[in-house]
């Protein structure tokens, strides 16, 4: 015991050790469209998967209402202008509820991201909403847990592994 206390370092305090949590390096900043009752549908761990794939999720306030998730106010760190100037490399649209004004603002954000060539990830009820905003046929994807829209291509993401692979292509 005495010899262990005299050791100049321990595995937990050694930054080069293989122990402890090491976050993934950030490759790209992407917008997260914050919505009321926001959820990722059948993939509740999707947000963690995107982060562990090197994507930094920047909350975007969609519409004029305050962003409040689970009783906690969230400060929006990105806006639609960040899609226009290329600061955001993709857009993530989770499921959730929106009023008419917020739906129009969300449709605008989706269209701007797509026009700039940024991939759009959609989860849960956000899948149909995203495809409808882009004027694409949403019927074949109505039951899909998630999709990524890149240009005119819509790819179904059936599990978290597919989400991680798709996130690896962003940047």
GROMACS .gro file of C-alpha atoms in nm:
model
  171
    1UNK     CA    1   0.000   0.000   0.000
    2UNK     CA    2   0.274   0.245   0.086
    3UNK     CA    3   0.448   0.186  -0.247
    4UNK     CA    4   0.125   0.251  -0.437
    5UNK     CA    5   0.073   0.586  -0.264
    6UNK     CA    6   0.427   0.692  -0.351
    7UNK     CA    7   0.377   0.625  -0.722
    8UNK     CA    8   0.418   0.949  -0.922
    9UNK     CA    9   0.102   0.881  -1.122
   10UNK     CA   10  -0.209   0.665  -1.126
   11UNK     CA   11  -0.390   0.532  -1.432
   12UNK     CA   12  -0.678   0.774  -1.377
   13UNK     CA   13  -0.464   1.088  -1.372
   14UNK     CA   14  -0.241   0.991  -1.663
   15UNK     CA   15  -0.378   1.168  -1.975
   16UNK     CA   16  -0.218   0.916  -2.207
   17UNK     CA   17  -0.363   0.616  -2.030
   18UNK     CA   18  -0.616   0.388  -2.188
   19UNK     CA   19  -0.843   0.429  -1.887
   20UNK     CA   20  -1.113   0.691  -1.851
   21UNK     CA   21  -1.335   0.874  -2.096
   22UNK     CA   22  -1.184   1.021  -2.411
   23UNK     CA   23  -1.438   1.210  -2.625
   24UNK     CA   24  -1.430   1.169  -3.002
   25UNK     CA   25  -1.258   1.452  -3.187
   26UNK     CA   26  -1.505   1.696  -3.343
   27UNK     CA   27  -1.504   1.676  -3.723
   28UNK     CA   28  -1.805   1.890  -3.807
   29UNK     CA   29  -2.063   2.116  -3.647
   30UNK     CA   30  -2.424   2.031  -3.735
   31UNK     CA   31  -2.752   2.201  -3.651
   32UNK     CA   32  -3.003   2.030  -3.423
   33UNK     CA   33  -3.352   2.166  -3.493
   34UNK     CA   34  -3.498   2.199  -3.142
   35UNK     CA   35  -3.870   2.122  -3.124
   36UNK     CA   36  -4.127   2.081  -2.849
   37UNK     CA   37  -4.148   1.724  -2.718
   38UNK     CA   38  -3.834   1.649  -2.917
   39UNK     CA   39  -3.750   1.279  -2.956
   40UNK     CA   40  -3.556   1.047  -3.183
   41UNK     CA   41  -3.837   0.795  -3.226
   42UNK     CA   42  -3.719   0.434  -3.225
   43UNK     CA   43  -3.357   0.546  -3.179
   44UNK     CA   44  -3.337   0.731  -2.846
   45UNK     CA   45  -2.955   0.695  -2.847
   46UNK     CA   46  -2.917   0.864  -3.188
   47UNK     CA   47  -2.792   1.191  -3.039
   48UNK     CA   48  -2.514   1.007  -2.853
   49UNK     CA   49  -2.426   0.812  -3.167
   50UNK     CA   50  -2.396   1.132  -3.371
   51UNK     CA   51  -2.172   1.290  -3.105
   52UNK     CA   52  -1.951   0.982  -3.076
   53UNK     CA   53  -1.911   0.991  -3.456
   54UNK     CA   54  -1.746   1.333  -3.426
   55UNK     CA   55  -2.042   1.561  -3.493
   56UNK     CA   56  -2.094   1.857  -3.263
   57UNK     CA   57  -2.469   1.922  -3.231
   58UNK     CA   58  -2.550   2.293  -3.219
   59UNK     CA   59  -2.905   2.363  -3.093
   60UNK     CA   60  -3.109   2.574  -3.334
   61UNK     CA   61  -3.422   2.756  -3.225
   62UNK     CA   62  -3.688   2.697  -3.486
   63UNK     CA   63  -3.958   2.962  -3.473
   64UNK     CA   64  -4.009   3.242  -3.225
   65UNK     CA   65  -4.088   3.034  -2.916
   66UNK     CA   66  -3.830   2.971  -2.644
   67UNK     CA   67  -3.653   2.639  -2.658
   68UNK     CA   68  -3.755   2.438  -2.353
   69UNK     CA   69  -3.675   2.067  -2.332
   70UNK     CA   70  -3.793   1.871  -2.028
   71UNK     CA   71  -3.835   2.184  -1.819
   72UNK     CA   72  -3.485   2.309  -1.903
   73UNK     CA   73  -3.430   2.614  -2.120
   74UNK     CA   74  -3.174   2.555  -2.395
   75UNK     CA   75  -2.966   2.836  -2.538
   76UNK     CA   76  -2.967   2.825  -2.917
   77UNK     CA   77  -2.608   2.843  -3.043
   78UNK     CA   78  -2.685   2.832  -3.415
   79UNK     CA   79  -2.934   2.983  -3.652
   80UNK     CA   80  -3.059   2.945  -4.006
   81UNK     CA   81  -2.793   3.192  -4.123
   82UNK     CA   82  -2.529   2.935  -4.019
   83UNK     CA   83  -2.676   2.697  -4.278
   84UNK     CA   84  -2.646   2.968  -4.543
   85UNK     CA   85  -2.283   3.055  -4.473
   86UNK     CA   86  -2.166   2.693  -4.439
   87UNK     CA   87  -2.083   2.703  -4.067
   88UNK     CA   88  -2.315   2.403  -4.020
   89UNK     CA   89  -2.228   2.097  -4.227
   90UNK     CA   90  -2.563   1.914  -4.180
   91UNK     CA   91  -2.904   1.944  -4.017
   92UNK     CA   92  -3.064   1.701  -3.772
   93UNK     CA   93  -3.446   1.702  -3.757
   94UNK     CA   94  -3.584   1.499  -3.464
   95UNK     CA   95  -3.948   1.412  -3.416
   96UNK     CA   96  -4.164   1.641  -3.204
   97UNK     CA   97  -4.452   1.882  -3.217
   98UNK     CA   98  -4.469   2.222  -3.382
   99UNK     CA   99  -4.726   2.495  -3.426
  100UNK     CA  100  -4.795   2.637  -3.771
  101UNK     CA  101  -4.536   2.917  -3.745
  102UNK     CA  102  -4.267   2.678  -3.624
  103UNK     CA  103  -4.350   2.430  -3.902
  104UNK     CA  104  -4.297   2.703  -4.162
  105UNK     CA  105  -3.963   2.798  -4.002
  106UNK     CA  106  -3.856   2.432  -3.987
  107UNK     CA  107  -3.950   2.380  -4.354
  108UNK     CA  108  -3.737   2.684  -4.437
  109UNK     CA  109  -3.436   2.549  -4.242
  110UNK     CA  110  -3.468   2.206  -4.409
  111UNK     CA  111  -3.491   2.362  -4.755
  112UNK     CA  112  -3.193   2.591  -4.693
  113UNK     CA  113  -2.973   2.303  -4.571
  114UNK     CA  114  -3.072   2.087  -4.868
  115UNK     CA  115  -3.017   2.372  -5.116
  116UNK     CA  116  -2.665   2.426  -4.981
  117UNK     CA  117  -2.588   2.055  -5.027
  118UNK     CA  118  -2.578   1.977  -4.655
  119UNK     CA  119  -2.712   1.633  -4.558
  120UNK     CA  120  -3.035   1.632  -4.358
  121UNK     CA  121  -3.083   1.362  -4.092
  122UNK     CA  122  -3.445   1.302  -3.991
  123UNK     CA  123  -3.574   1.083  -3.706
  124UNK     CA  124  -3.920   0.965  -3.602
  125UNK     CA  125  -4.202   1.191  -3.723
  126UNK     CA  126  -3.935   1.424  -3.862
  127UNK     CA  127  -3.887   1.183  -4.154
  128UNK     CA  128  -4.221   1.259  -4.321
  129UNK     CA  129  -4.199   1.627  -4.229
  130UNK     CA  130  -3.853   1.657  -4.388
  131UNK     CA  131  -3.943   1.477  -4.710
  132UNK     CA  132  -4.265   1.678  -4.745
  133UNK     CA  133  -4.069   2.003  -4.697
  134UNK     CA  134  -3.837   1.899  -4.980
  135UNK     CA  135  -4.126   1.802  -5.209
  136UNK     CA  136  -4.022   1.435  -5.213
  137UNK     CA  137  -4.252   1.134  -5.189
  138UNK     CA  138  -4.266   1.042  -4.819
  139UNK     CA  139  -4.494   0.736  -4.853
  140UNK     CA  140  -4.212   0.477  -4.895
  141UNK     CA  141  -4.038   0.613  -4.584
  142UNK     CA  142  -4.339   0.665  -4.356
  143UNK     CA  143  -4.237   0.374  -4.129
  144UNK     CA  144  -3.861   0.436  -4.144
  145UNK     CA  145  -3.702   0.507  -3.805
  146UNK     CA  146  -3.458   0.753  -3.967
  147UNK     CA  147  -3.335   0.878  -4.303
  148UNK     CA  148  -3.055   1.090  -4.440
  149UNK     CA  149  -3.127   1.309  -4.741
  150UNK     CA  150  -2.824   1.399  -4.952
  151UNK     CA  151  -2.906   1.577  -5.273
  152UNK     CA  152  -3.182   1.379  -5.442
  153UNK     CA  153  -3.090   1.058  -5.257
  154UNK     CA  154  -3.288   0.937  -4.957
  155UNK     CA  155  -3.122   0.662  -4.754
  156UNK     CA  156  -3.307   0.473  -4.482
  157UNK     CA  157  -3.115   0.436  -4.155
  158UNK     CA  158  -3.245   0.119  -3.993
  159UNK     CA  159  -3.026   0.111  -3.680
  160UNK     CA  160  -2.764   0.305  -3.485
  161UNK     CA  161  -2.481   0.142  -3.679
  162UNK     CA  162  -2.626   0.287  -4.002
  163UNK     CA  163  -2.657   0.627  -3.832
  164UNK     CA  164  -2.289   0.610  -3.730
  165UNK     CA  165  -2.182   0.519  -4.085
  166UNK     CA  166  -2.387   0.804  -4.232
  167UNK     CA  167  -2.250   1.047  -3.971
  168UNK     CA  168  -1.899   0.940  -4.068
  169UNK     CA  169  -1.957   1.077  -4.417
  170UNK     CA  170  -2.044   1.428  -4.291
  171UNK     CA  171  -1.766   1.680  -4.288
   0.00000   0.00000   0.00000
